[in-house]
Coordinates of C-alpha atoms in Angstrom, one line a residue:
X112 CA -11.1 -4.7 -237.7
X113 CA -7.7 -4.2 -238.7
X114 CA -7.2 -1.2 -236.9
X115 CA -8.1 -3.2 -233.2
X116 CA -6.2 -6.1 -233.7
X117 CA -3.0 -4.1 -234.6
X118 CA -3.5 -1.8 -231.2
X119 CA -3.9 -5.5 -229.7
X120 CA -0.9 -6.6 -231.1
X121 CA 1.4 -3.7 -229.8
X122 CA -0.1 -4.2 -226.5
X123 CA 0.5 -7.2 -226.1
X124 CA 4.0 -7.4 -227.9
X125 CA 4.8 -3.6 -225.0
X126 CA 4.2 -6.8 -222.6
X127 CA 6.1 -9.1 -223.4
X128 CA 9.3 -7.0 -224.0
X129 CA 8.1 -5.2 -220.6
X130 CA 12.1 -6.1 -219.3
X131 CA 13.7 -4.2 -222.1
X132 CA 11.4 -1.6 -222.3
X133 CA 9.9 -0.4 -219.3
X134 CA 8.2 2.3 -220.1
X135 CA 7.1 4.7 -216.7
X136 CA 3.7 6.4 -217.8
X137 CA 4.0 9.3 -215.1
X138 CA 7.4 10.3 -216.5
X139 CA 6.3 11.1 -219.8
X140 CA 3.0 12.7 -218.5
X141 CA 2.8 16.5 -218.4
X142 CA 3.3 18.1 -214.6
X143 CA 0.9 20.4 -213.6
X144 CA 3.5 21.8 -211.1
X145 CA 7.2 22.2 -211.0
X146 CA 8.9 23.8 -208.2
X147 CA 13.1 24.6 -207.6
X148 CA 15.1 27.1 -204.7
X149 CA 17.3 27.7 -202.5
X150 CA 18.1 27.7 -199.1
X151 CA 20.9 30.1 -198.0
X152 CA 22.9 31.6 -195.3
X153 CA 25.5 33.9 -195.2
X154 CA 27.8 35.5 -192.8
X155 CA 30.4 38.8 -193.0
X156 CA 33.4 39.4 -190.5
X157 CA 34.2 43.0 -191.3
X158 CA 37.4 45.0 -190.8
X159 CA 36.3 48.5 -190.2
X160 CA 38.1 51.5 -191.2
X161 CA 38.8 54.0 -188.6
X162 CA 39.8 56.7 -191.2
X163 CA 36.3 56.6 -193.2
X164 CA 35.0 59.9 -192.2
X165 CA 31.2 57.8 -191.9
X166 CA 33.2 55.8 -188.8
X167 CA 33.4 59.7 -187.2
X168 CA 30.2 60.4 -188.5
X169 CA 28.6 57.4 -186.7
X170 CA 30.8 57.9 -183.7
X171 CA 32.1 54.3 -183.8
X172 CA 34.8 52.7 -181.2
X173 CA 34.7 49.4 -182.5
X174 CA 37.4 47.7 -185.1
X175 CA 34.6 45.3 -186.6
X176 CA 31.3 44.2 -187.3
X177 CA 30.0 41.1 -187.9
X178 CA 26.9 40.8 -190.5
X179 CA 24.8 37.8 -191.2
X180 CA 21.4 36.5 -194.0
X181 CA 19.6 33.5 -194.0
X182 CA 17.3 33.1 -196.6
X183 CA 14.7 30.8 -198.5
X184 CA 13.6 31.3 -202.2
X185 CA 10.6 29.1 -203.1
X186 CA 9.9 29.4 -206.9
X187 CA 6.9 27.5 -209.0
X188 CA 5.4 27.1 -211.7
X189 CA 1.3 25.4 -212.0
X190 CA 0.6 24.6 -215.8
X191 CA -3.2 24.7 -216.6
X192 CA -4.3 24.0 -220.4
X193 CA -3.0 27.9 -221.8
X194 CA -2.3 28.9 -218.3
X195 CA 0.8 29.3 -216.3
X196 CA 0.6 30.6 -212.6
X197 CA 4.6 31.5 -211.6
X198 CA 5.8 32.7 -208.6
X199 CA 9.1 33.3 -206.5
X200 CA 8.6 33.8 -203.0
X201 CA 11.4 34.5 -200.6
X202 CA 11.9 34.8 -196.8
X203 CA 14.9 36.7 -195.1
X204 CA 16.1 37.4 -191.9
X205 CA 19.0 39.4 -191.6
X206 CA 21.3 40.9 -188.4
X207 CA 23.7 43.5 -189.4
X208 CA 26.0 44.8 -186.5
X209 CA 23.2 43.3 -184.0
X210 CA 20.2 44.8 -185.7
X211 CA 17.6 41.9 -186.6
X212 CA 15.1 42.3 -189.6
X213 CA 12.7 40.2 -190.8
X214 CA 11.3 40.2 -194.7
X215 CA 8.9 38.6 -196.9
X216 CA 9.0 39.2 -200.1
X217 CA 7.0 37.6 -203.3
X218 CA 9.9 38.4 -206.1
X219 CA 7.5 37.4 -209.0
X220 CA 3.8 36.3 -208.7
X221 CA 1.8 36.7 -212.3
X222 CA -0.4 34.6 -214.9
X223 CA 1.1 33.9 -218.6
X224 CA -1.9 32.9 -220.9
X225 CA -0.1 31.5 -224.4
X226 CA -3.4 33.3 -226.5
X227 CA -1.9 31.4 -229.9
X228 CA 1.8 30.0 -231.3
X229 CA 2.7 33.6 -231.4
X230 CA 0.4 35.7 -228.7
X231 CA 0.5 35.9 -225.1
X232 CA 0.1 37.9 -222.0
X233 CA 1.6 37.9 -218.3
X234 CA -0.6 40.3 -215.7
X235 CA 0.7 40.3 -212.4
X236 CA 4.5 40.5 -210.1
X237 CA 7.1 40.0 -212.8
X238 CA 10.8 40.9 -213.3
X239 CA 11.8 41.5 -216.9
X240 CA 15.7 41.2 -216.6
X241 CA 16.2 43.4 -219.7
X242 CA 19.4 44.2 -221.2
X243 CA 22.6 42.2 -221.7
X244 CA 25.0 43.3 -219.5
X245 CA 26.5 40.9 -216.4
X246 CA 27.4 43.7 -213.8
X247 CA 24.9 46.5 -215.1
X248 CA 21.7 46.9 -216.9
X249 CA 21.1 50.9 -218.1
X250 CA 18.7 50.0 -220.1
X251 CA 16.3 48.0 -217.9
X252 CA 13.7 50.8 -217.6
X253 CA 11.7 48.6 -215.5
X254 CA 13.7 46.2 -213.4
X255 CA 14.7 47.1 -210.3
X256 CA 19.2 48.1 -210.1
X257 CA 21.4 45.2 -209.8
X258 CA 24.0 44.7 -207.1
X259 CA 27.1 44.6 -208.9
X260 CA 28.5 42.3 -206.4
X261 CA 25.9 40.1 -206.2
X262 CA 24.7 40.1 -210.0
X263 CA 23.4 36.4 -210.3
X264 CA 20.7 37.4 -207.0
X265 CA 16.9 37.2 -207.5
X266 CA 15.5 40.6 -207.6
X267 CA 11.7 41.9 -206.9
X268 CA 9.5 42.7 -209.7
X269 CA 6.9 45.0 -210.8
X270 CA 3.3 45.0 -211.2
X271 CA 2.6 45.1 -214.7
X272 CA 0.7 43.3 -217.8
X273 CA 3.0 42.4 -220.6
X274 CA 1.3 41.7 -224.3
X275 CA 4.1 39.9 -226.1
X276 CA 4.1 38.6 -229.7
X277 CA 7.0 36.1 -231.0
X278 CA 7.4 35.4 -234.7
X279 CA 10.1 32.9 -236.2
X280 CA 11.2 33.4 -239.6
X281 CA 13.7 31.8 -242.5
X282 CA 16.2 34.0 -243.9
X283 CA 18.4 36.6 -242.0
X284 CA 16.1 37.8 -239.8
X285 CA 15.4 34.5 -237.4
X286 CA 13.1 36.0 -234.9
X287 CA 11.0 38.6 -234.0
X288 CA 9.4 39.4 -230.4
X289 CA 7.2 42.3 -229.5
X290 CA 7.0 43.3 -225.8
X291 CA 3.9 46.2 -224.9
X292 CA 4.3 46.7 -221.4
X293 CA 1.6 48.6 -219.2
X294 CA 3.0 49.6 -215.4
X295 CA 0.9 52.0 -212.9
X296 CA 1.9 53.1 -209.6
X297 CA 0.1 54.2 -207.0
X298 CA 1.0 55.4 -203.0
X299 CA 0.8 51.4 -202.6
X300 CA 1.4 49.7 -206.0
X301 CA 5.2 49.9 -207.4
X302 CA 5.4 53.0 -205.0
X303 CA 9.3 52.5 -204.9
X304 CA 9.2 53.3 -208.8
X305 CA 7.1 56.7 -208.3
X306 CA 5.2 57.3 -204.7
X307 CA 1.8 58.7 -206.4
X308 CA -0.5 57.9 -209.7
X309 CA 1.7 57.5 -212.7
X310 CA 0.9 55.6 -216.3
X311 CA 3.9 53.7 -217.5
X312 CA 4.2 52.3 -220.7
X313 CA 7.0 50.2 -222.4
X314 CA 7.9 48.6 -226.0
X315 CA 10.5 46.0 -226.3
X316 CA 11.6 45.2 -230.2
X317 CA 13.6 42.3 -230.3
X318 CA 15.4 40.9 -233.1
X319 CA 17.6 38.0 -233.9
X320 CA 19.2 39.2 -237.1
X321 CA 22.1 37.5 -238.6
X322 CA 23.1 35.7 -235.4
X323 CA 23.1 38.9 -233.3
X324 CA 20.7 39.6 -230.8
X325 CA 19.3 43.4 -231.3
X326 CA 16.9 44.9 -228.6
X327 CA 14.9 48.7 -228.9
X328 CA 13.5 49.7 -226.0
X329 CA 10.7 52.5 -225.1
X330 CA 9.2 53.6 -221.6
X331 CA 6.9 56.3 -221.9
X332 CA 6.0 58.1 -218.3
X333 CA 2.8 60.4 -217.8
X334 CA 5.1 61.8 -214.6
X335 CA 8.3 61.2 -215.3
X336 CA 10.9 61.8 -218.8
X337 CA 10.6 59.3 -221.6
X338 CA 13.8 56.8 -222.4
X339 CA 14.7 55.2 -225.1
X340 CA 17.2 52.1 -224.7
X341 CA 19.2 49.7 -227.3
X342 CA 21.2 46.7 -226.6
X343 CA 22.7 44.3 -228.5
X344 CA 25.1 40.6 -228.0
X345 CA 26.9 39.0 -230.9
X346 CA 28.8 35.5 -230.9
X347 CA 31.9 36.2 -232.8
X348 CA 33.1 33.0 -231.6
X349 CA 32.2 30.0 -229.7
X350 CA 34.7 31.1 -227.4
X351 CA 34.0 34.9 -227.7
X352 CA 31.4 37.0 -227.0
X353 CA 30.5 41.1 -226.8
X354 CA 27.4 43.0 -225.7
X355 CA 26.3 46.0 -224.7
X356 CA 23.5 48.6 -223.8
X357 CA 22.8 52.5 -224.4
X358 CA 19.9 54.6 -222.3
X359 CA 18.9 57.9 -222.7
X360 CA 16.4 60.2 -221.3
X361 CA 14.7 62.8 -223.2
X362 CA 16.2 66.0 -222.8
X363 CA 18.3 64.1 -219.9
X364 CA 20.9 62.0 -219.0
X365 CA 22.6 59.0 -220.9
X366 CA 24.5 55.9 -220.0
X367 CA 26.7 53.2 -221.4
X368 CA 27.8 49.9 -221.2
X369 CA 30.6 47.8 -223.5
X370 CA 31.2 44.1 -222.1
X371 CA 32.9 40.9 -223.8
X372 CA 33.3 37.2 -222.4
X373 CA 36.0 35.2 -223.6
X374 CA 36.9 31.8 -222.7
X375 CA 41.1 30.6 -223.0
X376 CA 42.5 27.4 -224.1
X377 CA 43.2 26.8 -220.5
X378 CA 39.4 27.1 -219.9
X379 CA 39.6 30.6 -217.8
X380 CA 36.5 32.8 -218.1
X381 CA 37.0 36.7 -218.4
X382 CA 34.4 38.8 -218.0
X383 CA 34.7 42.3 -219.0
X384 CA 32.2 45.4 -218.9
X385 CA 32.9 49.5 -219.1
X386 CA 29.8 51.3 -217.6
X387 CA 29.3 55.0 -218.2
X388 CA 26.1 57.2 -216.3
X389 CA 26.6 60.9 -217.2
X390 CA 24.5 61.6 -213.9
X391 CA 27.0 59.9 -211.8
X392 CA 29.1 61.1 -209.2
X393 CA 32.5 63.2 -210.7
X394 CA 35.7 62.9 -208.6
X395 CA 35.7 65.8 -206.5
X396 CA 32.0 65.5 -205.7
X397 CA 32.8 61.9 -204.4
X398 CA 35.8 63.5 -202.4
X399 CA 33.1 66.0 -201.0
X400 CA 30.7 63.4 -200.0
X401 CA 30.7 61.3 -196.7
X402 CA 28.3 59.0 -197.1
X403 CA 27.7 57.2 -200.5
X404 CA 25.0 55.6 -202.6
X405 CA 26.5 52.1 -203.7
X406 CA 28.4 52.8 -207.3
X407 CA 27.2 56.3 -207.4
X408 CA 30.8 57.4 -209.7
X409 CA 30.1 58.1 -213.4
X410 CA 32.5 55.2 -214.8
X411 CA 33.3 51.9 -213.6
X412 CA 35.7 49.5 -215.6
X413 CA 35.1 45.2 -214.0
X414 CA 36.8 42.4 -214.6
X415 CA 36.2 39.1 -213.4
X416 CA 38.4 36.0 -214.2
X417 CA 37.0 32.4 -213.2
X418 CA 38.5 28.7 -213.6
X419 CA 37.0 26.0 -212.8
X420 CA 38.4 22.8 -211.9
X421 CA 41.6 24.4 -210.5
X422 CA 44.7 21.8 -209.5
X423 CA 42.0 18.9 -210.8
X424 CA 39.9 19.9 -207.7
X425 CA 36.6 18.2 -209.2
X426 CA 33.2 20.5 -208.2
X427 CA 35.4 23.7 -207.7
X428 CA 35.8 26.8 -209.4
X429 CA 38.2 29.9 -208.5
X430 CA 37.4 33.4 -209.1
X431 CA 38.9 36.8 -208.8
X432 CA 36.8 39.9 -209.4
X433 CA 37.9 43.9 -209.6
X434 CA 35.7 46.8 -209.6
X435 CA 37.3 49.9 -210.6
X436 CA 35.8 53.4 -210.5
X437 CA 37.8 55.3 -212.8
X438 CA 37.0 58.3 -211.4
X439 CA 39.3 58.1 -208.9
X440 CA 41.0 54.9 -209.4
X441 CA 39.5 53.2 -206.2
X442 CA 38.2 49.6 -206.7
X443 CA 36.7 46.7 -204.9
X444 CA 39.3 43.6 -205.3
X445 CA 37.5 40.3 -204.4
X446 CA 39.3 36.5 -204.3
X447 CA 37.0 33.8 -204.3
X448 CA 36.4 29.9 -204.1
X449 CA 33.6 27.7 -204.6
X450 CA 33.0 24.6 -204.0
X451 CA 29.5 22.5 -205.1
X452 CA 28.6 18.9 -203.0
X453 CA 27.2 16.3 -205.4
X454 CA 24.1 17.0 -202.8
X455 CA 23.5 20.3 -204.1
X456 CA 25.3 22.3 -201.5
X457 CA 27.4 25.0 -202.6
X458 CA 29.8 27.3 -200.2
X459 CA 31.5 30.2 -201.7
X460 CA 33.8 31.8 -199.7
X461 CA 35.8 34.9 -200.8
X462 CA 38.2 37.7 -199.4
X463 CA 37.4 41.2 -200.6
X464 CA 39.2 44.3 -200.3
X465 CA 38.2 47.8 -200.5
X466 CA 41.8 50.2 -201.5
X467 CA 42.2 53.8 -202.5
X468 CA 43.0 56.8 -201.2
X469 CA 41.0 58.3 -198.2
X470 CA 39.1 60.4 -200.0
X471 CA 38.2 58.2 -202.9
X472 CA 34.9 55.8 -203.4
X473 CA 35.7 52.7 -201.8
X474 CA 39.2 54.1 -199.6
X475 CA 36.5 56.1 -197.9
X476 CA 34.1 52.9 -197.0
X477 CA 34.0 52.3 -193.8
X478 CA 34.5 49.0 -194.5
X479 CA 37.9 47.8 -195.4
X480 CA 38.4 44.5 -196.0
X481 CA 35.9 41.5 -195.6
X482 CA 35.4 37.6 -195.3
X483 CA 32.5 36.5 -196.8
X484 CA 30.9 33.0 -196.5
X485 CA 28.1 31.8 -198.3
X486 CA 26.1 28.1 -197.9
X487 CA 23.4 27.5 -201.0
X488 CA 21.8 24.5 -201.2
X489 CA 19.4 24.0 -204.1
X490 CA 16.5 21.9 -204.7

C-alpha cells in the first residue's frame, strides 16, 4: 500500500506545481530519427592565365571562366533498440565553363548494431576519416583523398563491414578501441579503389595513453602492397596542440605529416601542417609536366591563420590561408571572410591567388587568381 499512495502523492503534487515545472514528456523521450544538412551554392569568377602552357594546350581565347555548384546534403540517423541506420545523401549540379553535370551521390549509407557496452559492427557505405591531420591524411588507407582547399567537405565512403571493440580503463592507459575492417571490390563495388576482385583488410589500434591519442594502422591487400600507418595528437596546452601521421608501403613508398594548432591571447587560430610523399612529383618533373594532378609535389608546407570576431563584427570570422609547395616555392595564397546569419546562413567569400614562376606548380595553373563565393545554410 505504501508504495501506491506515494506514486499518488507525486502525481498529484507534479500537478499542482504544473506552473513551475512543466515538464514536456516528448522532449525527454528518445527520437527514433534525427536528421541535419546543408543546402549550398557556390560560384567562381576565374582569371585565366594566358602563359599556362594547358591554356595553349586547350587552345583557349578567352581571359575567364566562370564556374558554379549547387548542392544538398541530407544526413540521418533512425535509432532502433541496438540498431542505427545512418546515411548522408547528396545531390549536385554543377556548370563549369558552360558544361552542366548532374550527380547523386549516397556519401555514407550503413547499419551500426552496439552487440554489448564494448562490441559493435557497421556493414554498409561508410567513411572512416582516419588520421589527424587538417589538410592531409597519409595514413587513411581507406578514405577517399581530401581536397586541401576544401578540407572540412563531406567525402564518399566505402563499402565495408567494420568489427570494432572499445574498452575504458583507470590508470594511464584510458581507452582502448579495436577497428577489423573487411573491404572487397569488384568491377562495380569500391571499383575507384581497385577496378577488379580484391580482399582488403584493415586493423585500427587505438589508444588514449597518458592524454595522447596514439593510432596503429594495418591494410592488408590480396592485389595490391600492404601499409602500415601511425598517427598520433597530444594536448600540450589548452591552447596548444601537435599531431601527425606516418604511411608506408611495403617495399614502397612513405609519407609524412607534422601539424600543430595554437590559439594567441588575441584569440587568432594558426594552423600549421608539413606533408612529405616520397612518390610525389620532384621539381623538374613538375617543370616537365603540362597538365597536373592537384598537389601532386613531394612536400607541401600550409598555414592557415583565422580570427574570429574581427573589429567586434559579431557572427564573423577572417581567415587567410597559404599553400606552399616547397618544391619549387609556388603556393596557393587565399584571403577569406565569413560571415554566419542567426538563421543559419553562412556566406564565405574569399580571394585566392595562384603565384610562381611559369614553370612551377601553381604559376603554371591555368588559373590565376579567383573569387570565390560560397552560401551554406544548415538545418
Amino acid at each position: 500500500m505504501i508504495r501506491p499512495l506515494l506514486t499518488i502523492l507525486i502525481l498529484c503534487t507534479v500537478g499542482t506545481n504544473a506552473d513551475d515545472y512543466d515538464f514536456d514528456m516528448e522532449s525527454i523521450e528518445t527520437k527514433s530519427f534525427e536528421y541535419s544538412g546543408y543546402l549550398r551554392a557556390e560560384y567562381k569568377y576565374q582569371n585565366l592565365n594566358q602563359d599556362s602552357p594547358l591554356y595553349t594546350l586547350l587552345n583557349r581565347s578567352d581571359s575567364s571562366q566562370n564556374t558554379s555548384l549547387n548542392e544538398a546534403l541530407f544526413r540521418f540517423t533512425h535509432y532502433k533498440d541496438d540498431f542505427k541506420f545512418i546515411g548522408a545523401l547528396s545531390a549536385r549540379y554543377a556548370n563549369v565553363d558552360g558544361v552542366d553535370e548532374s550527380l547523386f551521390t549516397a556519401y555514407q549509407l550503413y547499419a551500426h548494431n552496439t552487440l554489448s557496452i564494448n562490441h559493435s559492427i557497421d556493414v554498409g557505405k561508410k567513411t572512416l576519416k582516419w588520421g589527424k591531420g587538417y589538410f592531409f591524411n597519409p595514413a587513411a588507407f581507406l578514405d577517399r583523398p581530401k581536397d586541401p582547399t576544401q578540407p572540412e567537405n563531406a567525402y564518399e565512403g566505402y563499402v565495408m563491414a567494420n568489427y570494432a571493440y572499445n574498452k575504458s580503463f583507470d590508470g594511464d592507459l584510458k581507452n582502448l578501441k579495436l577497428d577489423l575492417i573487411y573491404m572487397p571490390t569488384t568491377s562495380e563495388v569500391n571499383d575507384d579503389f581497385y577496378n577488379g576482385q580484391s580482399t582488403n583488410l584493415a586493423m585500427k589500434l587505438y589508444l588514449l595513453y597518458l592524454d595522447t591519442d596514439i593510432e596503429f594502422i594495418y591494410l592488408y591487400s590480396d592485389t595490391q602492397k600492404d601499409k602500415i600507418g601511425f598517427t598520433f595528437s597530444k594536448n600540450l596546452a589548452t591552447y596548444f596542440e601537435i599531431h601527425g601521421e606516418y604511411a608506408k608501403e611495403i617495399d614502397g613508398y612513405h609519407s609524412y605529416l607534422l601539424g600543430l594548432k595554437y590559439v594567441t591571447e588575441n584569440d587568432i587560430t594558426i594552423l600549421s601542417e608539413y606533408y612529405y610523399d616520397s612518390e610525389g612529383l620532384t621539381r623538374d618533373e613538375i617543370r616537365s609536366s603540362i597538365k597536373l594532378l592537384p598537389f601532386p609535389a613531394k612536400s607541401y608546407f600550409v598555414n592557415k591563420f583565422s580570427k574570429k570576431e574581427p573589429f567586434g563584427i559579431v557572427y564573423s570570422s577572417v581567415y587567410f590561408r597559404d599553400m606552399l609547395s616547397t618544391e619549387d616555392n609556388s603556393h596557393l595564397d587565399t584571403l577569406g571572410f565569413i560571415y554566419t546569419f542567426k538563421n543559419n546562413l553562412e556566406i564565405d567569400f574569399s580571394y585566392n591567388v595562384n603565384s610562381g614562376n611559369e614553370e612551377s606548380e601553381f604559376g603554371k595553373k591555368m588559373v590565376s587568381d579567383f573569387a570565390w563565393l560560397k552560401a551554406t545554410w544548415y538545418f
